[in-house]
Amino acid sequence: MEFSELIRTGRAQAQLLRGPEAPPLRGTLCVTGHHLLLSPGPQSTPDLWLLLLRSVDSIEKRVAGDSGTIILRCKDLRVLQLEIEGVEATLDIARSIEALSSLESVITSFPFFYRPKGLRLGDAWHFLPPERYYKRVARETDAWRLSEVNEDFSLCPSYPRAVIVPRAVDDDALARSARFRQGGRFPVLSYHHAPSGTVLLRSSQPLTGPQKRRCAEDEELLRAVLAGARPGARGFILDTRSAQAAKQARMTGGGTEAKAAYPHWKRLHRPLERGRPLQESFVRLVEACGDPEQSMDRWLSRLEGCRWLAHVKEALSTACLVAQAMEREGACILVHGAEGTDSTLLVTSLAQLILDPMSRTMAGFQELIEREWIQAGHPFQLRCAHSAFSHARPKHEAPTFLLFLDCVWQLGRQFPLSLEFGEGLLLALFEHAYASPFGTFLCNSEKERCLCEVRTRTHSLWSGLNQPKEQRKLRNPLYVLNPLAIWPSVEPQSLRLWQGLFLRWTHPPEPAEVAWEKVWQIVTGREETEGSQPTASA
């Protein structure tokens, strides 16, 4: 299929309204296979306005007289309005945008055509977190090994080729454990906490079923985890489902680890919302944020009613529970829900940010996302197919990754000196997860990315973000290495709405945000001045 077949009208005269803070733009509107462009006339600013069509979440069109209006609601929560000359041109452009923005083919998406200056294909795809992280673990303990049992993805299609597992467990036992876990997601190392000698693991639910099946190799694996930890270590299995949901899952073939089969592991249930309830919460929050006419009482009622901050609180509370058990009680933790690709990753990644100073650096945070989200099998293409404006509400869509970013923002607000990166990086990750010219967030698993040759045919987001010009915008100028764990407060007065994301297109920045920008300018300006000072000769 050619893109030209979907473009009914290539160009038209139009005016673009970008919101209350930006002046309107008038010029020639053009539709291409991947972008919407507006070229202002010669008397206007020479800047070309560009919108990636994949970032369009929903389209609304109206016609009146001899002109029409198209309202584009974008995945980054922008609302754009196009006033177009000609009814036929309006309808044709709207149909073209609808068709081009909803293409499902991965290999025809823009990342496969994007060739920015200064970047080479293959740059930053050298991020191989299982192998890279294993080197760090190997320096701290010899109880673990790097296994390539999943080299061809036949054991677990959502795991990477290499995983970190107990040294005492061979690959045959791993294969049998994988057959006992949903989707083949057997327990693997997520994080080794060197100060306490304990570990954090993740997996999917065991397939015990109504017959209460057991797997000797799976039981052996978890025994080996405790044997390789510090002497006397105990284990907790944290299930991100309610006890009732886990019990119901057993009726359909899933279930939980039986106490008799795992005697040294205690099961805890900390239910976290996933799927449609989380998506609906996101949608209701965005709707509330987009209503400028409501009273303060109405706004506060809608903010509480959407329960988004309640989800933030539950996620942070659960991560704190995991971190506390590892840091203060010397316990090993296995986290799973049902599939192990959503709330499981949310908890394991947040727990690492709380405990591990390296994860709070710019490079460490990027590696954490690559290892704990992208290569760990979070299905980005399914979860981030639409944002908050789409009328289609498939059950596989959920803003789990956005919830993670919001929790990280809360950590940064409560500990403003402890994260090397700032809000700019979190906003960039939100935007690129939903629509990006880079290939990093494409597909649903490492297996799919290999089949689509993503690593050899697209650019890595990390190569773009790590350019010096970008780094200056993304770093926290006040960062100071904090070697200790950071323990966030989850009290209602401590959690704030992330205005920099949810209100950034509709409300001017708060005085605190303006002050923070001023601090950034002062610090970076001082760095430039110091860097330009001549050095004294010896």
XYZ file of C-alpha atoms in Angstrom:
538
model
C 0.000 0.000 0.000
C 1.266 3.478 -0.918
C 0.752 6.437 1.398
C -0.444 8.450 -1.592
C -3.527 6.221 -1.811
C -4.657 7.511 1.595
C -4.037 11.210 0.889
C -7.217 12.615 -0.670
C -6.079 16.255 -0.689
C -2.425 17.174 -0.507
C -2.729 20.816 0.520
C -5.114 23.620 1.485
C -5.059 27.094 2.971
C -5.595 26.992 6.717
C -5.227 28.728 10.057
C -3.879 26.828 13.052
C -5.018 27.628 16.603
C -2.618 26.058 19.118
C -4.127 27.135 22.434
C -4.433 30.225 24.629
C -0.680 30.849 24.980
C 0.354 30.571 21.313
C -0.493 32.983 18.473
C -2.434 31.554 15.494
C -0.545 30.503 12.371
C -1.867 30.989 8.839
C -0.425 29.366 5.753
C -0.460 26.343 3.471
C -1.414 23.044 5.129
C 0.166 19.918 3.634
C -0.452 16.231 4.355
C 2.380 13.714 3.903
C 2.617 10.017 4.692
C 3.750 10.692 8.258
C 3.269 14.399 8.991
C 0.942 17.349 8.906
C 2.812 20.514 7.910
C 1.837 24.166 7.950
C 4.040 26.529 5.977
C 3.377 30.190 6.902
C 3.306 32.798 4.208
C 6.368 34.928 3.382
C 5.129 37.786 5.570
C 4.959 35.525 8.642
C 7.532 33.705 10.717
C 9.677 31.406 8.544
C 9.287 28.488 10.973
C 7.596 25.375 9.625
C 5.003 23.826 11.924
C 5.154 20.030 11.954
C 2.972 17.367 13.598
C 3.683 13.629 13.550
C 0.410 12.040 12.466
C 0.882 9.104 14.859
C 0.471 11.602 17.693
C -3.172 12.283 16.724
C -5.522 10.556 19.156
C -8.914 11.686 17.851
C -10.351 13.897 15.104
C -13.476 16.022 15.062
C -14.634 17.828 11.921
C -17.271 20.513 11.337
C -18.320 22.396 8.222
C -20.183 25.690 7.895
C -20.690 27.705 4.725
C -17.657 27.419 2.469
C -15.110 26.470 5.152
C -14.542 23.852 7.800
C -12.903 23.147 11.120
C -10.828 20.142 12.174
C -10.059 19.642 15.873
C -7.113 17.362 16.552
C -6.741 15.940 20.047
C -3.224 14.616 20.430
C -1.690 11.833 22.484
C 0.502 14.369 24.319
C -2.792 16.045 25.471
C -2.582 19.031 23.103
C -5.776 20.200 21.418
C -5.221 21.829 18.002
C -7.790 23.537 15.793
C -7.462 23.933 12.029
C -9.667 26.421 10.144
C -9.585 25.297 6.504
C -10.830 27.034 3.371
C -13.246 24.832 1.427
C -15.678 22.201 2.647
C -14.413 19.468 0.353
C -10.800 20.161 1.304
C -11.762 20.003 5.006
C -13.452 16.618 4.655
C -10.685 15.169 2.486
C -7.937 16.297 4.861
C -9.847 14.928 7.862
C -10.250 11.534 6.153
C -6.558 11.525 5.215
C -5.487 12.233 8.795
C -7.844 9.555 10.143
C -6.424 6.939 7.771
C -2.743 7.822 8.167
C -2.818 8.241 11.955
C -4.336 4.810 12.522
C -2.021 2.641 10.408
C -1.029 -0.450 12.411
C 1.966 -1.600 10.376
C 5.194 -1.212 12.356
C 7.628 -1.292 9.444
C 5.837 1.531 7.581
C 5.854 3.822 10.647
C 7.993 6.961 10.686
C 10.942 5.602 12.754
C 11.874 3.423 9.770
C 12.218 6.565 7.631
C 13.635 9.016 10.194
C 17.274 9.940 9.484
C 18.289 12.943 11.641
C 21.558 14.772 11.114
C 24.302 13.911 13.562
C 23.010 10.437 14.421
C 24.007 7.112 12.913
C 21.960 3.947 12.783
C 23.137 1.666 15.547
C 24.129 4.456 17.953
C 23.016 3.715 21.559
C 21.499 0.369 20.546
C 24.521 -1.004 22.401
C 22.321 -0.765 25.507
C 22.223 -4.449 26.461
C 20.896 -4.179 30.014
C 20.800 -7.882 31.005
C 24.445 -8.306 30.042
C 25.446 -4.865 31.259
C 23.607 -5.162 34.548
C 24.931 -8.679 35.093
C 28.497 -7.317 35.181
C 27.469 -5.144 38.105
C 25.762 -8.055 39.885
C 28.786 -10.301 39.303
C 31.010 -7.794 41.107
C 28.702 -7.969 44.142
C 27.902 -11.698 44.340
C 28.697 -14.990 42.583
C 25.264 -16.524 43.292
C 23.845 -15.535 39.898
C 24.626 -16.248 36.265
C 23.622 -14.935 32.863
C 21.566 -17.538 30.994
C 20.840 -17.526 27.261
C 18.204 -20.230 27.600
C 15.806 -17.861 25.802
C 18.192 -17.073 22.957
C 15.617 -17.824 20.233
C 12.643 -16.515 22.301
C 11.045 -19.961 22.215
C 10.928 -20.302 25.996
C 9.373 -16.901 26.703
C 8.451 -14.598 23.802
C 8.219 -11.535 26.073
C 11.647 -11.947 27.749
C 14.956 -10.812 26.227
C 17.483 -13.323 24.902
C 19.526 -13.293 28.129
C 18.237 -13.280 31.702
C 19.912 -13.365 35.135
C 19.089 -16.494 37.167
C 20.446 -18.389 40.217
C 23.767 -20.065 39.411
C 22.602 -23.286 41.083
C 19.700 -23.741 38.625
C 20.467 -25.192 35.185
C 18.746 -24.318 31.919
C 16.642 -27.488 31.840
C 15.101 -26.556 35.185
C 14.458 -23.021 33.862
C 12.619 -24.477 30.874
C 10.353 -26.538 33.130
C 9.728 -23.540 35.374
C 8.798 -21.499 32.296
C 6.146 -24.045 31.323
C 4.656 -23.607 34.803
C 4.369 -19.809 34.495
C 1.927 -17.815 32.348
C 3.528 -16.781 29.071
C 6.725 -18.576 30.084
C 7.733 -15.746 32.420
C 9.695 -17.730 35.023
C 11.304 -15.853 37.984
C 14.344 -13.788 36.946
C 16.519 -11.265 38.744
C 15.364 -7.690 38.606
C 17.704 -6.077 41.166
C 20.433 -7.140 43.599
C 20.562 -4.924 46.694
C 24.192 -5.184 47.738
C 23.896 -3.423 51.149
C 21.500 -6.084 52.474
C 22.517 -8.979 50.199
C 18.913 -9.450 49.064
C 17.309 -9.636 45.631
C 14.190 -8.509 43.806
C 12.686 -10.882 41.224
C 9.765 -10.728 38.811
C 7.684 -13.318 36.993
C 4.112 -14.087 35.966
C 1.565 -16.130 37.913
C 2.060 -19.883 38.339
C -0.317 -22.111 36.372
C -1.561 -24.074 39.371
C -5.165 -24.246 38.142
C -8.096 -25.922 39.902
C -6.010 -29.083 40.412
C -3.378 -27.100 42.359
C -0.549 -28.260 40.135
C 3.051 -28.036 41.336
C 6.405 -27.746 39.606
C 9.474 -29.109 41.366
C 11.845 -27.041 39.227
C 9.984 -23.797 39.999
C 10.151 -24.614 43.707
C 13.849 -25.411 43.327
C 14.453 -22.073 41.646
C 12.973 -20.106 44.545
C 14.859 -22.228 47.090
C 18.071 -21.406 45.225
C 17.257 -17.695 45.432
C 17.176 -17.804 49.243
C 20.242 -20.065 49.393
C 22.221 -17.528 47.360
C 21.144 -14.568 49.491
C 22.477 -13.661 52.914
C 22.237 -16.386 55.618
C 18.790 -16.641 57.143
C 17.118 -14.605 54.417
C 13.382 -15.115 54.014
C 11.175 -14.503 51.030
C 7.989 -12.632 50.239
C 5.850 -13.146 47.149
C 4.067 -9.886 46.443
C 1.000 -10.437 44.266
C -0.314 -7.253 42.656
C -3.823 -8.756 42.502
C -6.359 -8.996 45.285
C -6.675 -12.356 47.025
C -10.092 -12.740 45.432
C -8.778 -12.046 41.927
C -5.946 -14.538 42.422
C -8.429 -17.152 43.601
C -10.627 -16.569 40.549
C -7.565 -16.859 38.293
C -7.023 -20.387 39.616
C -10.388 -21.405 38.181
C -9.141 -20.445 34.700
C -5.729 -22.112 34.957
C -3.716 -19.479 36.848
C -3.306 -19.068 40.574
C -0.747 -18.477 43.305
C 2.171 -20.256 44.942
C 0.898 -22.785 47.515
C 2.257 -22.378 51.042
C 3.146 -26.068 51.258
C 5.167 -25.919 48.040
C 7.079 -22.730 48.942
C 7.433 -22.980 52.739
C 10.050 -20.233 53.082
C 8.072 -17.701 51.054
C 5.181 -15.706 52.492
C 2.524 -14.406 50.101
C 1.251 -10.812 50.278
C -1.511 -9.245 48.199
C -1.288 -5.570 47.240
C -3.890 -5.013 44.507
C -3.000 -2.428 41.863
C -5.422 -1.366 39.163
C -4.538 -2.249 35.603
C -6.207 -2.267 32.208
C -9.499 -0.502 31.636
C -10.028 0.967 35.160
C -6.634 2.671 34.925
C -7.382 3.953 31.423
C -10.768 5.307 32.538
C -9.100 7.082 35.450
C -6.678 8.746 33.023
C -9.494 9.765 30.683
C -11.573 11.300 33.495
C -8.561 13.239 34.786
C -7.802 14.706 31.352
C -11.466 15.635 30.906
C -11.429 17.449 34.246
C -8.203 19.261 33.389
C -9.666 20.443 30.077
C -12.721 22.173 31.580
C -11.840 25.851 32.242
C -15.333 26.855 33.393
C -15.738 24.651 36.462
C -15.731 25.939 40.029
C -13.008 25.045 42.514
C -15.343 22.675 44.385
C -16.294 20.951 41.145
C -12.618 20.661 40.138
C -11.571 19.123 43.461
C -14.505 16.712 43.326
C -13.577 15.557 39.822
C -9.895 15.277 40.731
C -10.750 12.995 43.636
C -13.394 11.103 41.666
C -11.028 10.108 38.849
C -8.782 8.366 41.439
C -5.574 9.014 39.507
C -3.697 10.225 42.586
C -5.051 7.205 44.460
C -3.346 4.995 41.863
C -0.128 6.985 42.336
C -0.381 6.470 46.094
C -1.013 2.723 45.777
C 1.915 2.247 43.388
C 4.350 4.187 45.580
C 3.093 2.464 48.751
C 3.617 -0.964 47.234
C 7.092 -0.063 45.985
C 7.967 1.285 49.454
C 6.780 -1.982 51.001
C 9.091 -3.948 48.704
C 12.022 -1.609 49.325
C 11.500 -1.666 53.091
C 11.388 -5.459 53.186
C 14.698 -5.619 51.303
C 16.507 -2.768 53.054
C 15.327 -3.139 56.641
C 14.169 -6.742 56.957
C 16.736 -8.432 54.742
C 14.073 -10.224 52.697
C 14.082 -11.390 49.071
C 11.018 -10.380 47.052
C 9.269 -11.960 44.059
C 6.715 -9.658 42.411
C 4.051 -10.830 39.999
C 0.452 -10.295 39.051
C -1.137 -12.283 36.244
C 0.923 -11.681 33.069
C 3.760 -9.883 34.863
C 4.095 -7.194 32.185
C 2.327 -4.212 33.797
C 1.919 -3.600 37.530
C 4.788 -6.014 38.191
C 7.194 -3.801 36.248
C 5.724 -0.690 37.864
C 6.576 -2.015 41.339
C 10.039 -3.428 40.558
C 11.222 -0.263 38.785
C 9.924 2.100 41.492
C 11.494 -0.023 44.233
C 14.855 0.290 42.480
C 14.539 4.065 42.259
C 13.872 4.171 45.997
C 16.820 1.934 46.904
C 19.454 2.324 44.207
C 21.363 5.621 43.764
C 22.567 4.473 40.321
C 18.985 4.263 39.056
C 18.545 7.918 39.944
C 21.324 9.055 37.579
C 20.608 10.017 33.981
C 22.334 6.951 32.524
C 21.033 4.634 35.234
C 17.434 5.751 34.749
C 17.649 5.174 31.007
C 19.079 1.721 31.645
C 16.323 1.017 34.183
C 13.623 1.810 31.627
C 15.358 -0.235 28.955
C 15.835 -3.227 31.279
C 12.653 -3.130 33.390
C 10.135 -1.925 30.798
C 11.293 -2.321 27.209
C 13.286 -5.545 27.362
C 11.159 -6.911 30.216
C 8.237 -7.108 27.813
C 5.857 -4.247 28.586
C 3.606 -4.241 25.485
C 4.019 -0.569 24.535
C 2.344 -0.885 21.149
C -0.818 -2.286 22.753
C -0.862 -0.177 25.917
C -0.042 3.145 24.238
C -2.072 2.760 21.040
C -4.252 5.657 22.195
C -4.032 8.308 24.883
C -6.967 9.981 26.697
C -9.031 11.330 23.784
C -9.760 8.302 21.621
C -13.364 7.136 21.403
C -12.165 3.548 21.002
C -11.464 1.974 24.384
C -9.896 -1.458 23.779
C -9.294 -3.374 26.994
C -5.599 -3.834 26.195
C -4.873 -0.093 26.477
C -3.637 1.252 29.817
C -1.372 4.154 30.904
C 0.779 1.990 33.200
C 4.004 3.580 31.960
C 2.542 7.064 32.433
C 1.624 6.093 36.005
C 5.265 5.094 36.533
C 6.466 8.455 35.174
C 4.018 10.292 37.452
C 5.367 8.362 40.465
C 8.921 9.296 39.444
C 7.842 12.944 39.181
C 6.465 12.723 42.732
C 9.846 11.363 43.888
C 11.626 14.227 42.154
C 9.328 16.801 43.755
C 9.831 15.367 47.248
C 13.603 14.868 46.770
C 14.594 17.714 44.423
C 18.358 17.087 44.770
C 18.391 13.285 44.462
C 17.473 12.729 40.801
C 20.011 13.679 38.135
C 17.239 14.199 35.581
C 14.370 16.661 35.670
C 10.782 16.909 34.531
C 11.876 17.466 30.938
C 13.073 13.866 30.603
C 9.827 12.484 32.041
C 7.745 14.577 29.629
C 9.902 13.431 26.708
C 9.463 9.777 27.683
C 5.688 10.228 27.925
C 5.536 11.763 24.441
C 7.840 9.202 22.814
C 6.029 6.229 24.392
C 2.839 7.260 22.563
C 4.283 8.642 19.308
C 7.946 8.891 18.383
C 10.310 9.236 15.437
C 12.640 6.818 17.267
C 12.291 3.038 17.426
C 12.859 2.476 21.136
C 9.201 2.090 22.143
C 8.051 0.213 19.039
C 6.433 -3.245 19.286
C 5.398 -5.254 22.344
C 8.486 -7.347 23.063
C 12.123 -7.883 22.207
C 11.124 -10.777 19.949
C 8.875 -8.510 17.862
C 11.588 -5.850 17.675
C 14.012 -8.462 16.355
C 11.520 -9.663 13.730
C 10.967 -6.066 12.580
C 14.737 -5.344 12.657
C 14.080 -2.297 14.827
C 17.645 -2.123 16.153
C 19.255 -2.023 12.725
C 16.680 0.049 10.837
C 15.670 2.763 13.339
C 17.407 5.221 15.641
C 17.448 4.770 19.401
C 15.702 7.401 21.512
C 18.665 7.335 23.899
C 21.012 8.476 21.132
C 18.757 11.481 20.568
C 18.273 12.357 24.224
C 21.963 11.990 25.037
C 23.073 14.671 22.588
C 24.779 17.496 24.540
C 22.188 20.048 23.423
C 19.348 17.843 24.711
C 21.117 16.883 27.925
C 21.269 20.486 29.092
C 17.464 20.624 28.936
C 16.908 17.279 30.647
C 19.357 17.339 33.561
C 18.564 18.522 37.078
C 21.030 21.397 37.738
C 20.751 20.917 41.525
C 21.520 17.180 41.533
C 23.759 15.872 44.309
C 24.501 12.153 44.584
C 22.506 10.698 47.472
C 23.890 7.268 48.458
C 20.911 6.502 50.712
C 17.447 5.166 49.981
C 14.765 7.814 49.499
C 11.468 7.164 51.271
C 8.587 9.154 49.760
C 5.554 10.262 51.712
C 2.267 9.012 50.289
C 0.029 11.121 52.504
C -2.643 13.032 50.514
C -0.999 16.386 51.249
C 2.320 15.077 49.886
C 1.054 13.950 46.475
C 0.399 16.616 43.859
C -1.208 16.691 40.439
C 1.536 16.684 37.800
C 0.612 20.057 36.344
C 3.615 20.125 34.044
C 2.000 17.286 32.102
C -1.746 17.424 32.652
C -2.093 21.244 32.520
C 0.859 22.313 30.417
C -1.167 23.144 27.288
C -4.019 24.956 29.068
C -2.547 26.816 32.056
C 0.478 29.105 32.373
C 3.252 27.747 34.594
C 2.992 28.244 38.339
C 5.369 30.693 40.103
C 7.279 27.707 41.518
C 7.870 26.374 38.003
C 9.039 29.781 36.810
C 11.405 29.974 39.801
C 12.771 26.516 39.016
C 13.448 27.564 35.424
C 15.292 30.634 36.750
C 17.426 28.431 39.027
C 18.258 26.253 36.046
C 19.339 29.301 34.040
C 21.505 30.593 36.907
C 23.244 27.265 37.467
C 23.836 26.492 33.802
C 24.909 30.085 33.142
C 27.476 29.803 35.936
C 28.751 26.534 34.448
C 29.224 28.220 31.076
C 31.045 31.124 32.700
C 33.335 28.813 34.651
C 33.974 26.747 31.550
C 35.048 29.826 29.596
C 37.524 31.065 32.257
C 41.156 30.759 31.139
C 43.147 28.270 33.193
C 46.165 29.528 35.147
C 49.476 28.383 33.748
C 51.671 26.249 35.962
